[in-house]
Coordinates of C-alpha atoms in Angstrom, one line a residue:
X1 CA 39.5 51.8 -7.9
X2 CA 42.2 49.9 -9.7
X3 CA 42.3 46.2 -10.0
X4 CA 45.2 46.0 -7.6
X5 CA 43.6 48.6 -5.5
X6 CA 40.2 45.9 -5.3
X7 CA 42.8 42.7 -5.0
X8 CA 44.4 44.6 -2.3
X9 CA 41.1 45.3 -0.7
X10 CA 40.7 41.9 -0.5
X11 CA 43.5 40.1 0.2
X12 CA 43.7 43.0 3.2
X13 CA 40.4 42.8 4.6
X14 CA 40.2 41.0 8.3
X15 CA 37.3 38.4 7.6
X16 CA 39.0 36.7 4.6
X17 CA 36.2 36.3 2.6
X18 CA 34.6 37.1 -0.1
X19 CA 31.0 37.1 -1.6
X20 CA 29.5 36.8 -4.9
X21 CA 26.3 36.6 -6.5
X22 CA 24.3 35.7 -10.0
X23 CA 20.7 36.7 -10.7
X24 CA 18.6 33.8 -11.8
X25 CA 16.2 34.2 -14.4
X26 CA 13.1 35.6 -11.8
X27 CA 16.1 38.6 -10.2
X28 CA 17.1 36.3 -7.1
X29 CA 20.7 36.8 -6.1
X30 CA 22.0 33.6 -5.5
X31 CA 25.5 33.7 -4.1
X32 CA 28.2 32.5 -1.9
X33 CA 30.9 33.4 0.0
X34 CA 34.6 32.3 -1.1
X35 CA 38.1 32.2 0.8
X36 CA 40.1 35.7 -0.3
X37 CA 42.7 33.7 -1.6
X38 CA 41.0 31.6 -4.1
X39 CA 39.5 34.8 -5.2
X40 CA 42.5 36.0 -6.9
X41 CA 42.8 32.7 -9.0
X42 CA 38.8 33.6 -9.6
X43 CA 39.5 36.6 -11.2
X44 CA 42.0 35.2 -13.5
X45 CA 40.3 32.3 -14.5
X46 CA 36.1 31.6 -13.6
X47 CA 34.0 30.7 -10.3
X48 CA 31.2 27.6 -10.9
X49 CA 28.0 27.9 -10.2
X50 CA 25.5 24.8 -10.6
X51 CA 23.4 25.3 -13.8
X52 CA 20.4 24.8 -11.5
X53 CA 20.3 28.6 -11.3
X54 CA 18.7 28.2 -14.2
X55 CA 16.8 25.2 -13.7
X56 CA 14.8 25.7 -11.2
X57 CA 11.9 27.9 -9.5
X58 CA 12.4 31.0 -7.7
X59 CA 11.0 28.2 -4.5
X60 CA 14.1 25.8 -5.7
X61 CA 11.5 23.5 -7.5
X62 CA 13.2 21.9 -10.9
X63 CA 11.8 22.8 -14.1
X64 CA 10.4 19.9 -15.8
X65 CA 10.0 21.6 -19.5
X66 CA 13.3 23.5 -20.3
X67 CA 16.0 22.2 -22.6
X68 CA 19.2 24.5 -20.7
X69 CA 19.4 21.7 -17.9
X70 CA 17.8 19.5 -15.9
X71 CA 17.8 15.6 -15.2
X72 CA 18.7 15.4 -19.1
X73 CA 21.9 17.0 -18.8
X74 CA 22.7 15.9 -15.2
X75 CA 23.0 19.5 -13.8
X76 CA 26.5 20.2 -14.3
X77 CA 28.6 23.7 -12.7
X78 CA 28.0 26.3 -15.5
X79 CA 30.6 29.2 -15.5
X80 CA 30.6 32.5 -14.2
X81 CA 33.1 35.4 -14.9
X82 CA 33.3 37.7 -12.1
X83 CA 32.9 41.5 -13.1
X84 CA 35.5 43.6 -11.0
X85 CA 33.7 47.0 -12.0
X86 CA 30.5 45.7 -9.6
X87 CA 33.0 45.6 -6.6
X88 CA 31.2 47.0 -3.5
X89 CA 31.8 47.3 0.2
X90 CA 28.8 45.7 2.5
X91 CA 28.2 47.6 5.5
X92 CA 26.1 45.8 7.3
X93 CA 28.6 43.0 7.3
X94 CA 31.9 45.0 8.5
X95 CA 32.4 46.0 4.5
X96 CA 33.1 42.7 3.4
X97 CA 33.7 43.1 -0.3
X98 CA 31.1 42.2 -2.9
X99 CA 31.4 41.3 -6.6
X100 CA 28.3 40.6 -9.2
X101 CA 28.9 37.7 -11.9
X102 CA 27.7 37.2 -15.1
X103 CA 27.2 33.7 -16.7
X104 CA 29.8 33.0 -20.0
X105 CA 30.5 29.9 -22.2
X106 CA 33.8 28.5 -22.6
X107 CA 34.8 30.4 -25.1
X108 CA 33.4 33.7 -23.7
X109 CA 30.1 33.7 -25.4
X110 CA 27.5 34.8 -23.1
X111 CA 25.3 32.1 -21.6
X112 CA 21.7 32.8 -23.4
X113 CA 19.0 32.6 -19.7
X114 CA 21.4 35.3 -17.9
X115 CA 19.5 37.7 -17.3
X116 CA 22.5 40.4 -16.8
X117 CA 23.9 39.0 -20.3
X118 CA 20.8 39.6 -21.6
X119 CA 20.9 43.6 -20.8
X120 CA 24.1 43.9 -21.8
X121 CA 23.1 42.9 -25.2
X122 CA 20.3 45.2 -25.6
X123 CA 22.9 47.8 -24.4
X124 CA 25.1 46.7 -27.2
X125 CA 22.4 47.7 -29.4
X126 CA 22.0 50.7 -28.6
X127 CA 26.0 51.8 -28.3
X128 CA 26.3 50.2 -32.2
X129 CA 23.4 53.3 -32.7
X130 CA 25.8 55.7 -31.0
X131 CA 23.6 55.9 -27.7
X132 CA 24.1 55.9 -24.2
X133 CA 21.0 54.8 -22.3
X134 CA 20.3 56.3 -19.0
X135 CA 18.2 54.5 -16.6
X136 CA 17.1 54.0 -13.4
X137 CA 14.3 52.0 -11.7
X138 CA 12.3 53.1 -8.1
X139 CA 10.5 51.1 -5.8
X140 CA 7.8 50.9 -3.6
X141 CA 7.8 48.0 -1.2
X142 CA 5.7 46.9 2.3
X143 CA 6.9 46.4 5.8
X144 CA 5.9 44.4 8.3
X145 CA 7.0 44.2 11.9
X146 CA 7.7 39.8 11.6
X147 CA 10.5 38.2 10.9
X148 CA 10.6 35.0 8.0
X149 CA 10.0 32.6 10.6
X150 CA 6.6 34.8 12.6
X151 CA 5.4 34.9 9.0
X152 CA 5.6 31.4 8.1
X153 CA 4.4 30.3 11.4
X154 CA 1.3 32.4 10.3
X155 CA 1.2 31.2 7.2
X156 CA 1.7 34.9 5.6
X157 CA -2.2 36.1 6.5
X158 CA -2.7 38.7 9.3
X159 CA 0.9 40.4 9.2
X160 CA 1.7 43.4 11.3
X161 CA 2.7 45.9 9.2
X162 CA 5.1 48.2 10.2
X163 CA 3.2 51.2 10.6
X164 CA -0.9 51.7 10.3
X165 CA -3.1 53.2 7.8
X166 CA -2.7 55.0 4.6
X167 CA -0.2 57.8 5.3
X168 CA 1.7 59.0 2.0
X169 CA 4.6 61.3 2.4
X170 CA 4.3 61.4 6.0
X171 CA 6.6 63.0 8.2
X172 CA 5.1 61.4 11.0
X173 CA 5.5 57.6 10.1
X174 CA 9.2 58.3 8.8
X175 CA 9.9 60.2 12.3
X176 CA 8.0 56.8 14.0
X177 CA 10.3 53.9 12.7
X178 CA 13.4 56.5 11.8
X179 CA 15.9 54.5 12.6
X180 CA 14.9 52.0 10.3
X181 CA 14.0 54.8 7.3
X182 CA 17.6 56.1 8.4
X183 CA 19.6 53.0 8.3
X184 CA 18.7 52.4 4.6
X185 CA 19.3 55.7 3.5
X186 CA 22.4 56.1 4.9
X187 CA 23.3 52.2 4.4
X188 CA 22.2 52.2 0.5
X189 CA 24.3 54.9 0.0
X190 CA 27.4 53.1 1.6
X191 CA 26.7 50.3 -0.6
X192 CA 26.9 52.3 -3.7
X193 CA 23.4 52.2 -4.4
X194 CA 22.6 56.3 -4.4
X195 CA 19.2 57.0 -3.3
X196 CA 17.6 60.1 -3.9
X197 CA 14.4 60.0 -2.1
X198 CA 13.3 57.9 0.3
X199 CA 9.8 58.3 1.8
X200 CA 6.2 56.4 3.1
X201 CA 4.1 55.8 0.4
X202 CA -0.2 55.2 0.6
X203 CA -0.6 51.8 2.6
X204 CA 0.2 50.9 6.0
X205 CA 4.3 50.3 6.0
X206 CA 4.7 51.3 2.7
X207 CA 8.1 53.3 1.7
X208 CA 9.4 54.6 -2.2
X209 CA 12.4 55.1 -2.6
X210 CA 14.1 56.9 -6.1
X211 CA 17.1 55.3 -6.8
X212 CA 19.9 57.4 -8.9
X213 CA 19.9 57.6 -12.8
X214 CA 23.1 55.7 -14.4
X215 CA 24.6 54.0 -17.4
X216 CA 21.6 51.0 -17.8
X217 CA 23.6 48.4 -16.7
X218 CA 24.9 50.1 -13.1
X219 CA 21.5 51.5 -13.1
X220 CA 20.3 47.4 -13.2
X221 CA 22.8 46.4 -10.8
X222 CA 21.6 49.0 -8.8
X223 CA 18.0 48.0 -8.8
X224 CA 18.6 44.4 -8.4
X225 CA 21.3 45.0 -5.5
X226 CA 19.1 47.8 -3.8
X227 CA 16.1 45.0 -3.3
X228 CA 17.9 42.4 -1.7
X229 CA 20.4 44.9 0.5
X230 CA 16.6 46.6 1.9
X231 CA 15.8 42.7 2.7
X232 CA 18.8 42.5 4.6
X233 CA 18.8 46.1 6.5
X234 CA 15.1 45.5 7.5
X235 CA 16.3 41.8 9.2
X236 CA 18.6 43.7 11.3
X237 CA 15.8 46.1 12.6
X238 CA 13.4 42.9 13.4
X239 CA 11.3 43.4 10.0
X240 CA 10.2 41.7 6.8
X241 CA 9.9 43.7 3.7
X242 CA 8.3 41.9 0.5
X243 CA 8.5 43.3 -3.4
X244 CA 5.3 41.9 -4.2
X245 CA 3.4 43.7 -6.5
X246 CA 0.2 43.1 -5.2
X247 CA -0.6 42.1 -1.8
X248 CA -4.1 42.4 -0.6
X249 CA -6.5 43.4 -2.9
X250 CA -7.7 46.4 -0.7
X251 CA -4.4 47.6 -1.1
X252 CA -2.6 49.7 -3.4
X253 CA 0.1 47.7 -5.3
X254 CA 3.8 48.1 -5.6
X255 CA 5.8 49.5 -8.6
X256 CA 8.7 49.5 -10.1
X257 CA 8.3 52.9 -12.6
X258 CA 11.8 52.6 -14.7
X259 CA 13.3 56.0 -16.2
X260 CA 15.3 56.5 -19.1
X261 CA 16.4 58.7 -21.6
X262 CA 19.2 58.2 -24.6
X263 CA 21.7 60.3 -24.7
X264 CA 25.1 61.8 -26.9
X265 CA 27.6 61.7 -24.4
X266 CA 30.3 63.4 -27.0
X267 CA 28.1 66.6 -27.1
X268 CA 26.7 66.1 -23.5
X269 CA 23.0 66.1 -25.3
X270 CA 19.9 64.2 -24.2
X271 CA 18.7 62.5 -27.8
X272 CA 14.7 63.1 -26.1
X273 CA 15.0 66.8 -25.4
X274 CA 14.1 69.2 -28.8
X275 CA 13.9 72.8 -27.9
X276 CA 11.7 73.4 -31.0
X277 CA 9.0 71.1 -30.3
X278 CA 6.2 72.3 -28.8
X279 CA 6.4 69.9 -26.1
X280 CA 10.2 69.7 -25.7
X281 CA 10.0 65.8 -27.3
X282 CA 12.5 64.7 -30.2
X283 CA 11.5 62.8 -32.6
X284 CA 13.6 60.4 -31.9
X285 CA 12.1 60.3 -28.4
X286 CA 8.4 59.8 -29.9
X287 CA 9.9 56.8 -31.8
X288 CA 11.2 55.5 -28.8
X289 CA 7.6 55.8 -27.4
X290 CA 6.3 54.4 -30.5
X291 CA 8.0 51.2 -29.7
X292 CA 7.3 50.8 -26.7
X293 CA 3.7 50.7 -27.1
X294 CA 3.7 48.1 -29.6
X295 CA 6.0 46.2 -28.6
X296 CA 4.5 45.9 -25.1
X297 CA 1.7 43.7 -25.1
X298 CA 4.6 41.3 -27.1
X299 CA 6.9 41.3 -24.1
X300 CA 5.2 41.9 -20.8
X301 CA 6.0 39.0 -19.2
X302 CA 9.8 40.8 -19.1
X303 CA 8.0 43.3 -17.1
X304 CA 5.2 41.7 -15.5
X305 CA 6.7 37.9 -14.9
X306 CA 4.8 36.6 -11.9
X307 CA 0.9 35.4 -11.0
X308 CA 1.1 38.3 -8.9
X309 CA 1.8 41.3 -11.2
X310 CA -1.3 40.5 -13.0
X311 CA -3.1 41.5 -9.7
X312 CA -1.6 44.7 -9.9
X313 CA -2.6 45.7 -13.3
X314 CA -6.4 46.5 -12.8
X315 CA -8.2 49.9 -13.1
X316 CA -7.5 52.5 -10.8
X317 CA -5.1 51.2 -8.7
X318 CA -2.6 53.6 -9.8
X319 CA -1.0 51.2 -12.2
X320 CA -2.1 51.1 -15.8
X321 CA -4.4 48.8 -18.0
X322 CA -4.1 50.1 -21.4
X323 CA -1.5 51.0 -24.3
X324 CA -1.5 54.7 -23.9
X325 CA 0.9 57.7 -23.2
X326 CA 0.7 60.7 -21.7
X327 CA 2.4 63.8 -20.5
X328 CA 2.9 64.1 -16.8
X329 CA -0.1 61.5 -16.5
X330 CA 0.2 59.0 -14.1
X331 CA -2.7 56.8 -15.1
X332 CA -0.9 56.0 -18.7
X333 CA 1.3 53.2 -19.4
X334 CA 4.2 55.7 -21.0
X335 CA 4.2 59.0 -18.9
X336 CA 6.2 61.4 -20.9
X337 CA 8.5 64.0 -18.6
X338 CA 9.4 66.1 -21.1
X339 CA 11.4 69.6 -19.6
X340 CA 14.7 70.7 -19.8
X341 CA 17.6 69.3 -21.4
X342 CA 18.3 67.1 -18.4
X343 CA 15.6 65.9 -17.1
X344 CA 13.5 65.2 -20.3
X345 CA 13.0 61.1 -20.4
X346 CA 9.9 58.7 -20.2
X347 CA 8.5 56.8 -17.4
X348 CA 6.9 53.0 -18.0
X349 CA 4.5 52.7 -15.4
X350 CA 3.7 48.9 -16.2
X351 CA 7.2 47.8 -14.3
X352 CA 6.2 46.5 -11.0
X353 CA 8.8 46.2 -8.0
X354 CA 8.6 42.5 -8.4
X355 CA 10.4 42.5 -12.1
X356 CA 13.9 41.4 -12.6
X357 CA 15.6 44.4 -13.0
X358 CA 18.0 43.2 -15.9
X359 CA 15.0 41.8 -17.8
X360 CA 12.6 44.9 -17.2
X361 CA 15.5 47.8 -18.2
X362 CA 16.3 44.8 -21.2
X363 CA 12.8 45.2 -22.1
X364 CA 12.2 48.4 -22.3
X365 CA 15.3 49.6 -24.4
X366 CA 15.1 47.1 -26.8
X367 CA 11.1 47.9 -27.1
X368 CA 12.2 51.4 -27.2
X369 CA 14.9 51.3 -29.8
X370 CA 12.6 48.7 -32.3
X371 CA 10.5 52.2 -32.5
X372 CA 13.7 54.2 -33.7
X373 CA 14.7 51.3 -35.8
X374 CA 12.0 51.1 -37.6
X375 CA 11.2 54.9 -37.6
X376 CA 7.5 54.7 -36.2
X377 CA 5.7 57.5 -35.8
X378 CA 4.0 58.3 -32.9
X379 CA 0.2 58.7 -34.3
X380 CA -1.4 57.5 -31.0
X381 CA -2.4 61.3 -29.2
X382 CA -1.6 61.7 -26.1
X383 CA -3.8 61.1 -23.3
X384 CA -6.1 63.6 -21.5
X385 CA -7.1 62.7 -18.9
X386 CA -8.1 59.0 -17.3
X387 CA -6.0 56.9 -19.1
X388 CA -8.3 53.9 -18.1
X389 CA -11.1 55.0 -20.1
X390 CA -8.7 55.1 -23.7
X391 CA -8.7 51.8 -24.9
X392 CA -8.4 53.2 -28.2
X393 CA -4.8 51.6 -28.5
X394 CA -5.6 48.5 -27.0
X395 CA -5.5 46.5 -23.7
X396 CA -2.4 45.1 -21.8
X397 CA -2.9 41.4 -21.7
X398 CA -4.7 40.8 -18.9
X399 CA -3.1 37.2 -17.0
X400 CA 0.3 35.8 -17.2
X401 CA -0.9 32.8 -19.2
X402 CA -2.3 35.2 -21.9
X403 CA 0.7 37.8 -21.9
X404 CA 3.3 34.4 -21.8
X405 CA 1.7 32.8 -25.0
X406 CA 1.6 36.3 -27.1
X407 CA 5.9 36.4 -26.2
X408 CA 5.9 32.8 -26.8
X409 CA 4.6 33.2 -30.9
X410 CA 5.8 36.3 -31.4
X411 CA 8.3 37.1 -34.3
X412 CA 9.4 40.8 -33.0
X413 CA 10.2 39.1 -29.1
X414 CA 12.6 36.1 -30.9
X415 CA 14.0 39.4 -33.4
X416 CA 14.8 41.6 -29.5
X417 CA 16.4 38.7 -27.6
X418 CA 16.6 36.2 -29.6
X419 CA 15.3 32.7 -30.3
X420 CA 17.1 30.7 -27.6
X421 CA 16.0 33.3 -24.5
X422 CA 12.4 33.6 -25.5
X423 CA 11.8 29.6 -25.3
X424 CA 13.1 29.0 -22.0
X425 CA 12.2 32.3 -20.2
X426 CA 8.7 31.4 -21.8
X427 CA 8.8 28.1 -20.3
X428 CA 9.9 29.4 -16.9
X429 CA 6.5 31.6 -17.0
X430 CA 4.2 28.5 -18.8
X431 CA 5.6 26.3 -15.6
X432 CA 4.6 29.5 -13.0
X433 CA 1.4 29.8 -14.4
X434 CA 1.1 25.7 -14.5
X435 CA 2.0 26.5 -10.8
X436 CA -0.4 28.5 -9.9
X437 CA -3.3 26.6 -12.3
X438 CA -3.1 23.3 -9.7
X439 CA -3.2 25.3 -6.3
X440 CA -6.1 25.7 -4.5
X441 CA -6.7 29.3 -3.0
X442 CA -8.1 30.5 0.1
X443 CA -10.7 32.6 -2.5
X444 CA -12.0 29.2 -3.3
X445 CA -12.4 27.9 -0.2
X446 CA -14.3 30.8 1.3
X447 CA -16.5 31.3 -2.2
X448 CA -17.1 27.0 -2.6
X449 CA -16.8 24.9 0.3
X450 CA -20.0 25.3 2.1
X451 CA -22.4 26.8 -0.6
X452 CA -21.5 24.7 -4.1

């Protein structure tokens, strides 16, 4: 649509509102709604948001360690430029229209913690290299038959989940709750998120769904949209559906596997399809693979930025532990697809569904084009086999504190995002883990309080 067509849209549409919405630095969507008529003066000029986005906790507890804002600077409004091209249609509330922001300086520099600025950088990166990055992320993500107040009021223990047992791809479960399964097919699509597949996963009231391949930043607006609309359809069917990575340890966890591939849109070519190599890889997508794996341990917290991802990371719990790649293997960190010229592109199986979305596609481009950069060769084999058992390459860092302090000194992480993004985003995961150090667990309680 043209921009008159969206203005029209707008100024047309019966509720006279609008709503909008930033990501803060942990992939919340905060937002608002705003009168249609000051949305045309929006557009022209900007929309304020409190810098407190990025001041505060993903629970709305300040920061007490970042320089960006806080009681030092008084918290003033920072700005936000509205981004027409995001313009969507919500379906589930009568299609009032829907615009993502990004966060810009004055003079239309971007703001250094936005996440979505961030991405776009990394992008810029790779179009100065004369590539196109195709991504997309998919999720896997539990149910539960409560609503946010049934699970506070039981104090998130002893949840109902949707459906019982462990029941992957079942035709039975998805005929069970379908008109829930339904609704966010056919509502996700409406919303210009287009899902591919969309089916129950190992775990009671577990669904995957395969979002679309696109340009990396629609394919991260995408991601980051498609998490919080699922929130939203699941309230309307009476149910409460959580992006945790991990939540019982019985439990399989919950990933958030992104795709990607580079390509040379001129000559409609994938850059990581070679029909002379034996295995159908370029070299330029074994460099990309290259980086990756040693930039990873350098950056994780980009792709595993909570207590909880940690949780998820353990041996054979279908997520991976160690720096290794593989071909069609699913218990590697990198599993290579290598095929036709399509579909050829690499899977990082570290990304949980509880990531950012701009930070975790960020991440793994920039890691991906250091490797072409800087020409490495890919002289770790591939992986036969149980990838747990190959610790040849190394180990993932193994706790946020660990994995926070390795970004925090690291040259090649301030070289990928720059200085500026690495100290606070590293201070926004020292203050989780500082969090998470002075709280006292139900573990303890149960191993301690009698027997010590």
């Amino acid at each position: 649509m043209t921009t008159s067509d969206i203005l029209a849209y707008v100024k047309q549409h019966p509720s006279g509102k609008v709503k909008v919405a930033v990501t803060d630095i942990d992939g919340v969507l905060r937002g608002k709604y705003i009168a249609a008529e000051k949305f045309a003066s929006v557009v022209e000029g900007r929309l304020g948001f409190c810098d407190v986005t990025f001041g505060w906790d993903m629970s709305d507890v300040v920061y007490d360690n970042v320089k960006f804002t806080g009681w030092h600077t008084g918290y003033p409004d920072a700005t936000v430029k509205i981004d027409l091209s995001t313009f969507r249609k919500i379906p589930w509330e009568n299609d009032v229209p829907f615009f993502l922001g990004d966060f810009v300086q004055e003079d239309e520099a971007p703001t250094y913690t936005c996440p979505r600025q961030l991405l776009r950088k990394v992008m810029g990166d790779a179009t100065q290299s004369g590539f196109v990055p195709y991504f997309s992320q998919e999720f896997e993500w539990f149910n539960f038959a409560e609503t946010p107040d049934t699970a506070h009021q039981k104090q998130f223990r002893d949840l109902t989940p949707l459906t019982p047992g462990m029941f992957g791809y079942s035709i039975l479960r998805s005929a069970l709750k379908n008109d829930y399964m339904s609704s966010l097919f056919e509502q996700l699509v409406k919303f210009d998120i287009p899902v591919e597949g969309l089916h129950t996963e190992t775990g009671p009231g577990v669904y995957e769904a395969a979002i679309k391949y696109a340009t990396i930043l629609q394919a991260a607006d995408q991601a980051v949209l498609f998490k919080t609309a699922v929130k939203e359809i699941a309230y309307k069917h009476g149910i409460l559906a959580t992006f945790m990575a991990k939540i019982n340890e019985h439990l399989p966890g919950c990933s958030g596997h992104v795709h990607q591939s580079l390509w040379d849109l001129e000559n409609k070519h994938n850059l990581f399809y070679d029909e002379k190599d034996a295995r159908k890889m370029s070299a330029l997508m074994k460099s990309y693979i290259a980086g990756q794996l040693h930039c990873l341990p350098q950056i994780l917290p980009m792709i595993a930025p909570t207590i909880n991802s940690y949780k998820r990371l353990v041996e054979g719990a279908w997520a991976p532990t160690t720096l290794t790649w593989g071909i069609d293997n699913r218990t590697v960190a990198l599993r290579a697809l290598p095929g036709n010229i399509k579909a050829t592109r690499l899977e990082t199986r570290v990304v949980g569904s509880d990531t950012n979305p701009y930070l975790a596609l960020a991440a793994c481009l920039a890691a991906g084009l250091y490797g072409i950069r800087n020409n490495l060769l890919l002289e770790k084999e591939a992986t036969i086999g149980n990838g747990y058992r190959d610790t040849s390459n190394g180990v993932l860092p193994q706790n946020l504190h660990i994995a926070t302090q390795q970004m925090k000194e690291s040259a090649l992480a301030k070289e990928l995002f720059g200085a500026s993004f690495v100290e606070h985003f590293t201070l926004t995961r020292e203050w989780e883990w500082k969090q998470y150090a002075k709280a006292v667990t139900d573990w303890e309680l149960k191993r301690y309080f009698e027997i010590i």
